[in-house]
CSV table of C-alpha atoms and ligand atoms in Angstrom, one decimal:
chain,number,residue,atom,x,y,z
A,1,MET,CA,-22.4,-20.6,81.9
A,2,GLU,CA,-25.2,-22.8,81.1
A,3,ASN,CA,-27.1,-21.9,77.8
A,4,LEU,CA,-30.0,-20.7,79.2
A,5,PHE,CA,-32.9,-23.0,77.2
A,6,GLY,CA,-30.2,-22.5,74.2
A,7,LEU,CA,-31.1,-18.8,73.5
A,8,MET,CA,-27.8,-17.4,74.9
A,9,ASP,CA,-25.6,-16.5,72.5
A,10,ASP,CA,-23.0,-13.3,71.3
A,11,LEU,CA,-26.3,-11.1,71.3
A,12,GLY,CA,-27.8,-11.8,74.6
A,13,PRO,CA,-29.6,-11.9,76.5
A,14,THR,CA,-27.5,-8.8,78.9
A,15,LYS,CA,-30.3,-10.0,81.7
A,16,ILE,CA,-33.0,-11.9,83.0
A,17,LEU,CA,-34.8,-10.2,86.0
A,18,HIS,CA,-36.8,-12.8,87.6
A,19,ILE,CA,-39.2,-10.7,90.5
A,20,SER,CA,-41.3,-12.6,93.2
A,21,LEU,CA,-43.4,-10.3,95.1
A,22,CYS,CA,-45.7,-12.8,97.7
A,23,GLN,CA,-47.9,-9.3,99.2
A,24,ALA,CA,-48.7,-8.1,96.0
A,25,GLY,CA,-49.5,-11.4,94.9
A,26,LEU,CA,-47.1,-10.4,91.4
A,27,LYS,CA,-45.0,-13.3,89.7
A,28,ALA,CA,-43.0,-11.4,86.5
A,29,ILE,CA,-39.7,-12.2,84.5
A,30,VAL,CA,-38.2,-9.6,82.4
A,31,VAL,CA,-35.4,-10.1,80.1
A,32,VAL,CA,-33.3,-7.3,78.5
A,33,ASP,CA,-32.2,-9.2,75.2
A,34,ASN,CA,-29.6,-6.7,73.8
A,35,THR,CA,-29.0,-2.5,74.2
A,36,ALA,CA,-26.0,-2.3,71.4
A,37,CYS,CA,-28.7,0.0,69.2
A,38,GLY,CA,-30.3,1.8,72.4
A,39,PRO,CA,-32.9,1.0,75.6
A,40,ALA,CA,-34.3,-1.8,74.8
A,41,ILE,CA,-37.9,-1.5,73.9
A,42,GLY,CA,-40.6,-4.4,75.2
A,43,GLY,CA,-44.2,-5.6,75.5
A,44,VAL,CA,-45.5,-6.3,78.9
A,45,ARG,CA,-47.2,-9.5,78.4
A,46,ILE,CA,-49.8,-11.0,81.0
A,47,ALA,CA,-50.9,-14.9,80.6
A,48,PRO,CA,-51.5,-17.5,82.9
A,49,ASP,CA,-49.3,-19.6,80.8
A,50,VAL,CA,-46.0,-17.2,80.2
A,51,THR,CA,-42.6,-18.9,80.7
A,52,ALA,CA,-39.1,-17.2,81.4
A,53,GLU,CA,-38.3,-18.8,77.8
A,54,GLU,CA,-41.6,-17.6,76.2
A,55,ALA,CA,-39.9,-14.6,77.7
A,56,CYS,CA,-36.7,-15.1,76.0
A,57,ARG,CA,-37.4,-15.4,72.3
A,58,LEU,CA,-39.7,-12.7,72.7
A,59,ALA,CA,-37.3,-10.3,74.0
A,60,ARG,CA,-34.9,-11.7,70.7
A,61,ALA,CA,-37.4,-11.0,68.6
A,62,MET,CA,-37.6,-7.3,69.6
A,63,THR,CA,-33.9,-7.4,69.0
A,64,LEU,CA,-34.4,-8.3,65.8
A,65,LYS,CA,-37.3,-6.1,65.4
A,66,ASN,CA,-36.1,-3.0,66.2
A,67,ALA,CA,-32.7,-3.8,64.8
A,68,ALA,CA,-34.7,-4.5,61.6
A,69,ALA,CA,-37.0,-1.2,62.0
A,70,GLY,CA,-34.0,1.4,62.1
A,71,LEU,CA,-34.4,2.4,65.4
A,72,PRO,CA,-32.3,3.8,68.1
A,73,HIS,CA,-33.2,1.0,70.9
A,74,GLY,CA,-32.2,-2.7,72.0
A,75,GLY,CA,-35.1,-5.7,72.7
A,76,GLY,CA,-36.9,-6.5,75.9
A,77,LYS,CA,-39.9,-8.1,77.1
A,78,SER,CA,-41.4,-8.6,80.5
A,79,ALA,CA,-44.3,-11.5,81.3
A,80,ILE,CA,-46.7,-11.2,84.2
A,81,VAL,CA,-47.5,-14.5,85.7
A,82,ALA,CA,-51.5,-14.1,85.3
A,83,ASP,CA,-55.1,-14.4,84.4
A,84,PRO,CA,-55.1,-11.2,82.2
A,85,ARG,CA,-59.1,-10.7,82.9
A,86,MET,CA,-58.7,-10.4,86.0
A,87,PRO,CA,-61.2,-7.2,87.7
A,88,PRO,CA,-59.4,-4.2,86.9
A,89,GLY,CA,-58.5,-2.9,90.4
A,90,ASP,CA,-56.6,-6.1,90.7
A,91,LYS,CA,-55.2,-5.1,87.0
A,92,GLU,CA,-53.9,-2.2,88.1
A,93,HIS,CA,-52.6,-2.9,91.7
A,94,LEU,CA,-50.9,-5.6,89.3
A,95,ILE,CA,-49.1,-3.6,86.8
A,96,ARG,CA,-48.1,-0.7,89.2
A,97,ALA,CA,-46.6,-3.0,91.5
A,98,PHE,CA,-44.9,-4.7,89.1
A,99,ALA,CA,-43.3,-0.8,87.5
A,100,ARG,CA,-42.4,-0.5,91.2
A,101,ALA,CA,-39.7,-3.2,90.9
A,102,ILE,CA,-38.6,-2.2,87.5
A,103,ALA,CA,-37.5,1.2,88.3
A,104,ASP,CA,-34.3,0.5,88.7
A,105,LEU,CA,-33.3,-1.5,85.2
A,106,ASN,CA,-33.0,1.9,83.5
A,107,GLU,CA,-32.3,-0.2,80.0
A,108,TYR,CA,-35.5,-1.0,79.6
A,109,ILE,CA,-38.5,0.6,78.3
A,110,PRO,CA,-42.0,-1.3,79.0
A,111,GLY,CA,-44.7,-1.2,76.2
A,112,PRO,CA,-48.0,-3.0,75.6
A,113,ASP,CA,-48.4,-6.6,74.7
A,114,MET,CA,-51.2,-9.2,75.2
A,115,GLY,CA,-52.8,-8.3,78.4
A,116,THR,CA,-51.2,-4.6,78.6
A,117,ASP,CA,-52.8,-1.8,77.0
A,118,GLU,CA,-52.2,2.0,76.9
A,119,LEU,CA,-54.2,2.4,80.0
A,120,ALA,CA,-51.9,0.3,81.9
A,121,MET,CA,-48.4,1.7,80.1
A,122,GLY,CA,-50.1,5.1,82.2
A,123,TRP,CA,-50.0,3.4,85.4
A,124,VAL,CA,-46.2,2.5,84.5
A,125,HIS,CA,-45.0,5.9,83.8
A,126,ASP,CA,-47.1,7.4,86.8
A,127,GLU,CA,-44.9,5.2,89.1
A,128,ILE,CA,-41.2,5.0,87.2
A,129,GLY,CA,-41.4,8.0,84.4
A,130,ARG,CA,-40.4,5.9,81.7
A,131,ALA,CA,-43.2,3.5,79.4
A,132,VAL,CA,-44.4,3.7,75.5
A,133,GLY,CA,-47.5,3.1,73.7
A,134,LEU,CA,-49.1,5.9,77.0
A,135,PRO,CA,-52.5,7.4,76.5
A,136,ARG,CA,-53.1,10.5,74.8
A,137,GLU,CA,-53.9,12.2,77.2
A,138,VAL,CA,-50.7,12.0,78.8
A,139,GLY,CA,-48.0,12.5,75.3
A,140,GLY,CA,-48.9,8.9,73.8
A,141,ILE,CA,-49.5,7.9,70.6
A,142,PRO,CA,-52.2,5.3,71.3
A,143,LEU,CA,-50.7,3.1,68.7
A,144,ASP,CA,-53.6,0.1,69.9
A,145,GLU,CA,-56.4,2.4,69.5
A,146,LEU,CA,-55.1,3.3,65.8
A,147,GLY,CA,-54.0,0.2,65.3
A,148,ALA,CA,-50.2,0.8,64.2
A,149,THR,CA,-49.4,-3.1,63.5
A,150,GLY,CA,-52.3,-3.6,61.7
A,151,PHE,CA,-51.0,-0.2,59.8
A,152,GLY,CA,-47.8,-1.4,58.4
A,153,LEU,CA,-49.1,-5.2,58.3
A,154,ALA,CA,-51.4,-4.4,55.3
A,155,ALA,CA,-48.6,-1.9,54.0
A,156,ALA,CA,-46.1,-5.1,53.8
A,157,VAL,CA,-49.2,-7.5,52.9
A,158,ASP,CA,-49.4,-4.7,50.4
A,159,VAL,CA,-45.9,-5.0,48.9
A,160,GLY,CA,-45.9,-8.8,49.7
A,161,ALA,CA,-49.0,-9.1,47.1
A,162,LYS,CA,-47.3,-6.9,44.2
A,163,ALA,CA,-44.6,-9.3,44.5
A,164,ILE,CA,-46.4,-12.6,43.7
A,165,GLY,CA,-49.0,-11.1,41.1
A,166,LEU,CA,-51.8,-11.0,43.7
A,167,ASP,CA,-54.4,-8.4,43.4
A,168,LEU,CA,-55.3,-7.3,46.5
A,169,LYS,CA,-59.2,-6.1,45.5
A,170,SER,CA,-61.1,-9.4,46.6
A,171,ALA,CA,-58.4,-10.6,47.9
A,172,LYS,CA,-59.3,-13.0,50.5
A,173,VAL,CA,-57.7,-12.4,54.3
A,174,ALA,CA,-58.3,-15.1,57.2
A,175,VAL,CA,-57.2,-13.4,60.9
A,176,GLN,CA,-56.3,-15.6,64.1
A,177,GLY,CA,-57.0,-13.6,66.9
A,178,PHE,CA,-59.5,-10.0,66.8
A,179,GLY,CA,-57.7,-8.3,69.3
A,180,ALA,CA,-54.9,-4.5,69.0
A,181,VAL,CA,-53.3,-6.1,65.7
A,182,GLY,CA,-55.4,-8.9,64.1
A,183,LYS,CA,-58.6,-6.0,63.5
A,184,HIS,CA,-56.7,-3.1,62.5
A,185,ALA,CA,-55.2,-5.6,60.3
A,186,ALA,CA,-58.1,-6.7,58.6
A,187,ARG,CA,-59.6,-3.2,58.5
A,188,PHE,CA,-56.8,-1.5,57.3
A,189,LEU,CA,-56.3,-4.1,54.5
A,190,ALA,CA,-59.8,-3.7,53.5
A,191,GLN,CA,-59.1,-0.2,53.1
A,192,LYS,CA,-56.8,-1.6,49.9
A,193,GLY,CA,-59.9,-3.4,48.6
A,194,CYS,CA,-59.6,-7.7,50.5
A,195,VAL,CA,-62.7,-9.3,51.9
A,196,LEU,CA,-62.4,-10.7,55.3
A,197,VAL,CA,-63.6,-14.5,54.9
A,198,ALA,CA,-62.5,-15.4,58.4
A,199,ALA,CA,-61.5,-14.3,62.3
A,200,SER,CA,-60.8,-16.4,65.3
A,201,ASP,CA,-60.8,-15.1,68.7
A,202,SER,CA,-59.5,-17.3,72.1
A,203,ARG,CA,-63.2,-19.2,72.3
A,204,GLY,CA,-63.6,-19.7,68.1
A,205,THR,CA,-63.9,-19.1,64.2
A,206,VAL,CA,-66.5,-17.2,62.6
A,207,SER,CA,-66.8,-17.7,58.9
A,208,CYS,CA,-68.3,-16.4,55.2
A,209,SER,CA,-66.8,-17.1,51.8
A,210,ALA,CA,-68.9,-14.1,50.5
A,211,GLY,CA,-67.1,-11.3,53.5
A,212,LEU,CA,-67.6,-10.7,57.0
A,213,ASP,CA,-68.3,-7.1,58.6
A,214,ILE,CA,-65.5,-6.0,59.9
A,215,ALA,CA,-67.5,-2.8,61.8
A,216,GLY,CA,-69.5,-5.1,63.5
A,217,LEU,CA,-67.4,-7.9,64.2
A,218,ILE,CA,-65.0,-5.0,65.5
A,219,ALA,CA,-68.1,-3.7,68.0
A,220,LEU,CA,-68.3,-7.0,69.4
A,221,LYS,CA,-65.1,-7.6,70.5
A,222,GLU,CA,-64.9,-3.5,71.6
A,223,ALA,CA,-68.2,-5.0,73.8
A,224,GLY,CA,-66.6,-7.5,75.5
A,225,ARG,CA,-68.1,-10.9,73.4
A,226,SER,CA,-67.0,-13.5,71.4
A,227,LEU,CA,-66.8,-13.1,67.4
A,228,THR,CA,-68.7,-16.9,68.3
A,229,ASP,CA,-71.2,-14.6,69.1
A,230,PHE,CA,-71.7,-12.5,65.5
A,231,PRO,CA,-75.4,-13.1,64.1
A,232,HIS,CA,-73.6,-14.2,60.6
A,233,GLY,CA,-71.5,-16.5,59.0
A,234,THR,CA,-70.5,-19.9,60.0
A,235,LYS,CA,-68.9,-20.9,63.4
A,236,ALA,CA,-66.6,-23.3,65.1
A,237,GLY,CA,-63.6,-24.2,66.6
A,238,THR,CA,-60.2,-22.0,67.1
A,239,ASP,CA,-58.6,-24.4,65.2
A,240,ALA,CA,-61.2,-24.0,62.4
A,241,ILE,CA,-59.0,-20.8,61.1
A,242,ILE,CA,-56.5,-22.8,59.9
A,243,ASP,CA,-58.7,-24.7,57.4
A,244,VAL,CA,-60.5,-21.8,55.7
A,245,PRO,CA,-59.8,-21.3,51.8
A,246,CYS,CA,-58.0,-17.6,51.7
A,247,ASP,CA,-55.4,-15.7,50.0
A,248,ILE,CA,-54.0,-14.5,53.3
A,249,TRP,CA,-53.6,-15.2,56.4
A,250,ILE,CA,-52.9,-13.5,59.5
A,251,PRO,CA,-51.5,-15.0,62.6
A,252,ALA,CA,-52.4,-11.8,65.4
A,253,ALA,CA,-52.7,-14.0,68.4
A,254,ARG,CA,-50.3,-16.8,70.2
A,255,PRO,CA,-47.2,-18.0,69.1
A,256,ASP,CA,-46.7,-21.4,67.1
A,257,VAL,CA,-49.9,-21.8,66.3
A,258,LEU,CA,-48.3,-23.0,62.7
A,259,ARG,CA,-46.1,-26.3,63.5
A,260,LYS,CA,-45.2,-29.2,61.4
A,261,ASP,CA,-48.2,-31.4,62.5
A,262,ASN,CA,-50.9,-28.3,61.4
A,263,ALA,CA,-49.2,-26.4,58.3
A,264,GLY,CA,-50.5,-28.3,55.9
A,265,ARG,CA,-53.2,-27.8,56.3
A,266,LEU,CA,-53.3,-24.1,55.7
A,267,LYS,CA,-54.3,-22.9,51.9
A,268,ALA,CA,-53.2,-18.8,51.8
A,269,LYS,CA,-50.6,-17.4,49.5
A,270,ILE,CA,-49.4,-15.1,51.8
A,271,VAL,CA,-48.9,-15.6,55.9
A,272,ALA,CA,-48.3,-12.0,57.0
A,273,GLU,CA,-47.2,-12.8,61.1
A,274,GLY,CA,-48.9,-10.1,62.8
A,275,ALA,CA,-48.0,-12.1,66.4
A,276,ASN,CA,-43.9,-12.7,67.3
A,277,ILE,CA,-43.2,-15.8,66.5
A,278,PRO,CA,-46.2,-17.5,65.0
A,279,CYS,CA,-44.6,-20.3,62.9
A,280,THR,CA,-42.0,-23.0,63.9
A,281,THR,CA,-39.2,-23.3,62.2
A,282,GLU,CA,-40.0,-26.5,60.5
A,283,ALA,CA,-43.9,-24.6,59.6
A,284,GLU,CA,-42.1,-21.2,57.8
A,285,ALA,CA,-39.6,-24.3,55.7
A,286,ILE,CA,-43.3,-26.8,54.8
A,287,LEU,CA,-45.0,-23.2,53.8
A,288,GLU,CA,-42.1,-21.8,51.8
A,289,ALA,CA,-41.4,-25.1,49.9
A,290,ARG,CA,-44.8,-24.9,48.7
A,291,GLY,CA,-44.3,-21.4,47.3
A,292,VAL,CA,-46.2,-19.1,50.0
A,293,LEU,CA,-44.7,-16.1,51.0
A,294,ILE,CA,-44.0,-15.9,54.2
A,295,LEU,CA,-43.6,-12.1,55.7
A,296,PRO,CA,-41.5,-12.5,59.1
A,297,ASP,CA,-42.6,-11.2,61.8
A,298,PHE,CA,-40.3,-9.3,63.4
A,299,VAL,CA,-40.2,-7.3,59.8
A,300,VAL,CA,-43.5,-6.9,59.1
A,301,ASN,CA,-45.3,-6.0,62.2
A,302,ALA,CA,-42.9,-3.8,63.6
A,303,GLY,CA,-45.7,-0.8,63.1
A,304,GLY,CA,-46.2,-1.0,66.9
A,305,VAL,CA,-42.4,-0.5,68.3
A,306,ILE,CA,-42.0,2.5,65.1
A,307,CYS,CA,-44.8,4.1,66.7
A,308,ALA,CA,-43.8,3.7,70.1
A,309,ALA,CA,-40.1,4.9,69.5
A,310,THR,CA,-41.6,7.9,67.9
A,311,GLU,CA,-44.2,8.9,70.7
A,312,PHE,CA,-40.6,8.1,72.7
A,313,HIS,CA,-38.3,10.8,71.3
A,314,GLY,CA,-41.5,13.4,70.8
A,315,GLY,CA,-42.4,12.8,67.4
A,316,ILE,CA,-46.3,13.0,67.0
A,317,GLU,CA,-49.5,10.5,65.0
A,318,THR,CA,-49.1,11.8,61.6
A,319,THR,CA,-45.0,11.2,61.8
A,320,ALA,CA,-45.1,8.1,63.2
A,321,PHE,CA,-47.6,6.5,60.3
A,322,LEU,CA,-45.4,8.2,57.8
A,323,TYR,CA,-42.1,6.2,59.4
A,324,ILE,CA,-44.4,2.9,59.4
A,325,GLU,CA,-45.2,2.9,56.0
A,326,GLU,CA,-41.5,4.1,54.4
A,327,LYS,CA,-40.0,1.3,56.8
A,328,ILE,CA,-42.2,-1.4,56.6
A,329,ARG,CA,-42.6,-1.3,53.0
A,330,ARG,CA,-39.4,-0.6,52.3
A,331,ASN,CA,-37.5,-3.7,54.4
A,332,THR,CA,-40.1,-6.2,53.1
A,333,ALA,CA,-39.0,-5.1,49.6
A,334,LEU,CA,-35.4,-4.8,50.7
A,335,LEU,CA,-36.6,-9.1,52.3
A,336,ILE,CA,-37.9,-10.5,49.0
A,337,ASN,CA,-34.9,-9.3,47.4
A,338,LYS,CA,-32.4,-11.0,49.1
A,339,ALA,CA,-34.3,-13.9,49.5
A,340,ARG,CA,-34.8,-14.1,45.4
A,341,GLY,CA,-31.6,-12.9,45.2
A,342,GLU,CA,-29.4,-15.3,47.7
A,343,GLY,CA,-31.6,-17.9,46.7
A,344,ILE,CA,-32.6,-18.6,50.5
A,345,SER,CA,-36.2,-17.8,52.7
A,346,MET,CA,-37.7,-14.8,54.1
A,347,ARG,CA,-36.5,-15.8,57.8
A,348,GLU,CA,-33.2,-15.8,56.5
A,349,ALA,CA,-33.3,-12.6,54.3
A,350,ALA,CA,-34.7,-10.6,57.4
A,351,MET,CA,-32.0,-12.1,59.9
A,352,GLY,CA,-29.6,-11.2,58.0
A,353,LEU,CA,-30.7,-7.8,57.5
A,354,ALA,CA,-31.1,-7.1,61.1
A,355,THR,CA,-27.8,-9.0,62.6
A,356,GLU,CA,-25.7,-6.7,60.0
A,357,ARG,CA,-27.5,-3.8,61.9
A,358,ILE,CA,-27.0,-4.4,65.2
A,359,TRP,CA,-23.8,-5.5,64.9
A,360,ASN,CA,-22.8,-1.9,62.4
A,361,ALA,CA,-24.3,-0.4,66.0
A,362,GLN,CA,-22.1,-3.0,68.3
A,363,ARG,CA,-19.3,-1.1,67.1
A,364,THR,CA,-20.3,2.3,68.4
A,365,ARG,CA,-19.9,1.2,71.9
A,366,ARG,CA,-17.8,0.9,75.3
A,367,TRP,CA,-16.6,-2.5,76.3
A,368,LYS,CA,-15.4,-1.6,79.3
B,1,LIG,P1,-54.5,-9.0,72.0
B,1,LIG,O1,-54.7,-9.1,73.3
B,1,LIG,O2,-55.0,-7.5,71.8
B,1,LIG,O3,-55.7,-10.1,71.2
B,1,LIG,C1,-55.5,-11.3,71.2
B,1,LIG,C2,-56.4,-11.6,70.4
B,1,LIG,O4,-56.2,-13.3,70.1
B,1,LIG,C3,-57.7,-12.1,71.5
B,1,LIG,O5,-58.5,-11.8,70.3
B,1,LIG,C4,-57.9,-12.9,71.7
B,1,LIG,O6,-58.8,-13.5,72.2
B,1,LIG,C5,-57.3,-14.1,70.5
B,1,LIG,N1,-57.0,-15.0,70.8
B,1,LIG,C6,-56.1,-15.7,72.0
B,1,LIG,N2,-55.8,-16.9,72.3
B,1,LIG,C7,-56.0,-17.3,71.0
B,1,LIG,C8,-56.0,-18.5,69.8
B,1,LIG,N3,-55.5,-20.0,70.5
B,1,LIG,N4,-56.6,-18.6,68.6
B,1,LIG,C9,-57.0,-17.2,68.4
B,1,LIG,N5,-57.0,-16.3,69.1
B,1,LIG,C10,-56.6,-16.4,70.1
B,1,LIG,O7,-53.5,-8.5,71.7
B,1,LIG,P2,-51.9,-7.8,70.5
B,1,LIG,O8,-52.0,-6.9,70.4
B,1,LIG,O9,-53.2,-7.6,69.5
B,1,LIG,O10,-51.4,-9.2,70.2
B,1,LIG,C11,-51.6,-10.1,69.5
B,1,LIG,C12,-49.9,-11.1,69.1
B,1,LIG,O11,-49.0,-10.0,68.3
B,1,LIG,C13,-49.1,-11.2,70.1
B,1,LIG,O12,-48.7,-12.8,69.8
B,1,LIG,C14,-48.4,-9.9,69.9
B,1,LIG,O13,-46.8,-10.3,70.8
B,1,LIG,C15,-48.0,-9.5,68.9
B,1,LIG,N6,-47.9,-7.8,68.8
B,1,LIG,C16,-49.1,-7.1,69.2
B,1,LIG,C17,-48.1,-5.5,68.5
B,1,LIG,C18,-49.0,-5.2,69.0
B,1,LIG,O14,-48.8,-3.3,68.7
B,1,LIG,N7,-49.5,-5.0,70.2
B,1,LIG,C19,-47.1,-5.5,68.2
B,1,LIG,C20,-46.5,-6.4,67.2
B,1,LIG,C21,-46.7,-8.0,67.5
């Protein structure tokens, strides 16, 4: 069989579903990558430019993330090709149509991602009885509202900082993308003493070397405005976030934002990958060669999915945050030791950890 996008291998994808429903105005792709550890959990992304290739890569990231986190779940992803800023009524219509189209795909459990939220997962659950990241009122642990992923990122940064001798008190942080992941990462890192010196969204960057008011920035975003409307700080284009001098750089927006052509501009000591696949392989190699500590996406941004899995299995908020802290701290330390001990990159160490767990799970499965 054709090696789809060069991404088909022994792990998956198991299934790729293309959905095109003209009457509902729905175009979507669902990828179930691997189910060795259990039914696949993965977010529903809405973006006008999202592709099947991106969905396959993100589904694989979920397989690795769920396995690395030691969850009884495989990895999947869905992509709805649309503008996430459509009117709320249209969005509900579209998401309900999407949910009905995947009703029989029982090995896939949808969750929130860029362009979707807890309310959207409430609609999916209402249609098909299967979704994670639900609103509190219908039994969910609202992971984006609580900042589960940002909380896990801050825990990983804490472990990473200790490993490289960086004191988090007054450490400078720059965050690309100030949504569910980015804003909470900034907030939890500030609780550890860090200072947010820059943040960006799709419209631009705001920076101030003395520190930005995180609560003020969050309030602005929650009012539906851009960070560039903030009354303080220096304003620049979206790309300017890469050039800001800082200790910790957190990509929390789109894939492939650091590449061979721009990685050399980054001035941080730690890159904590909040977004999925934010750095190309070349970019990570360039940065590691300069001594930058890479905290790989699927290990350190697993807070959301750990929270979602806890919810799915009937746990509560307190348990979820304990799991996130324990799992992410332990895995980050494991990776750093493995990478240093074996002289390999942090990503190679992370891949080793995840694939070993997937193949161990595979051995427990029927093959016919
Ligand atoms: P979100 O939609 O809440 O926020 C995205 C933010 O990125 C917004 O502030 C948006 O303005 C900004 N943005 C978009 N394009 C940008 C650009 N070119 N430059 C700078 N900013 C830009 O999304 P989110 O839930 O915070 O997810 C962000 C990333 O993290 C995605 O890659 C997602 O897959 C990943 N992720 C999310 C979670 C989660 O729990 N939400 C968990 C793991 C990984």
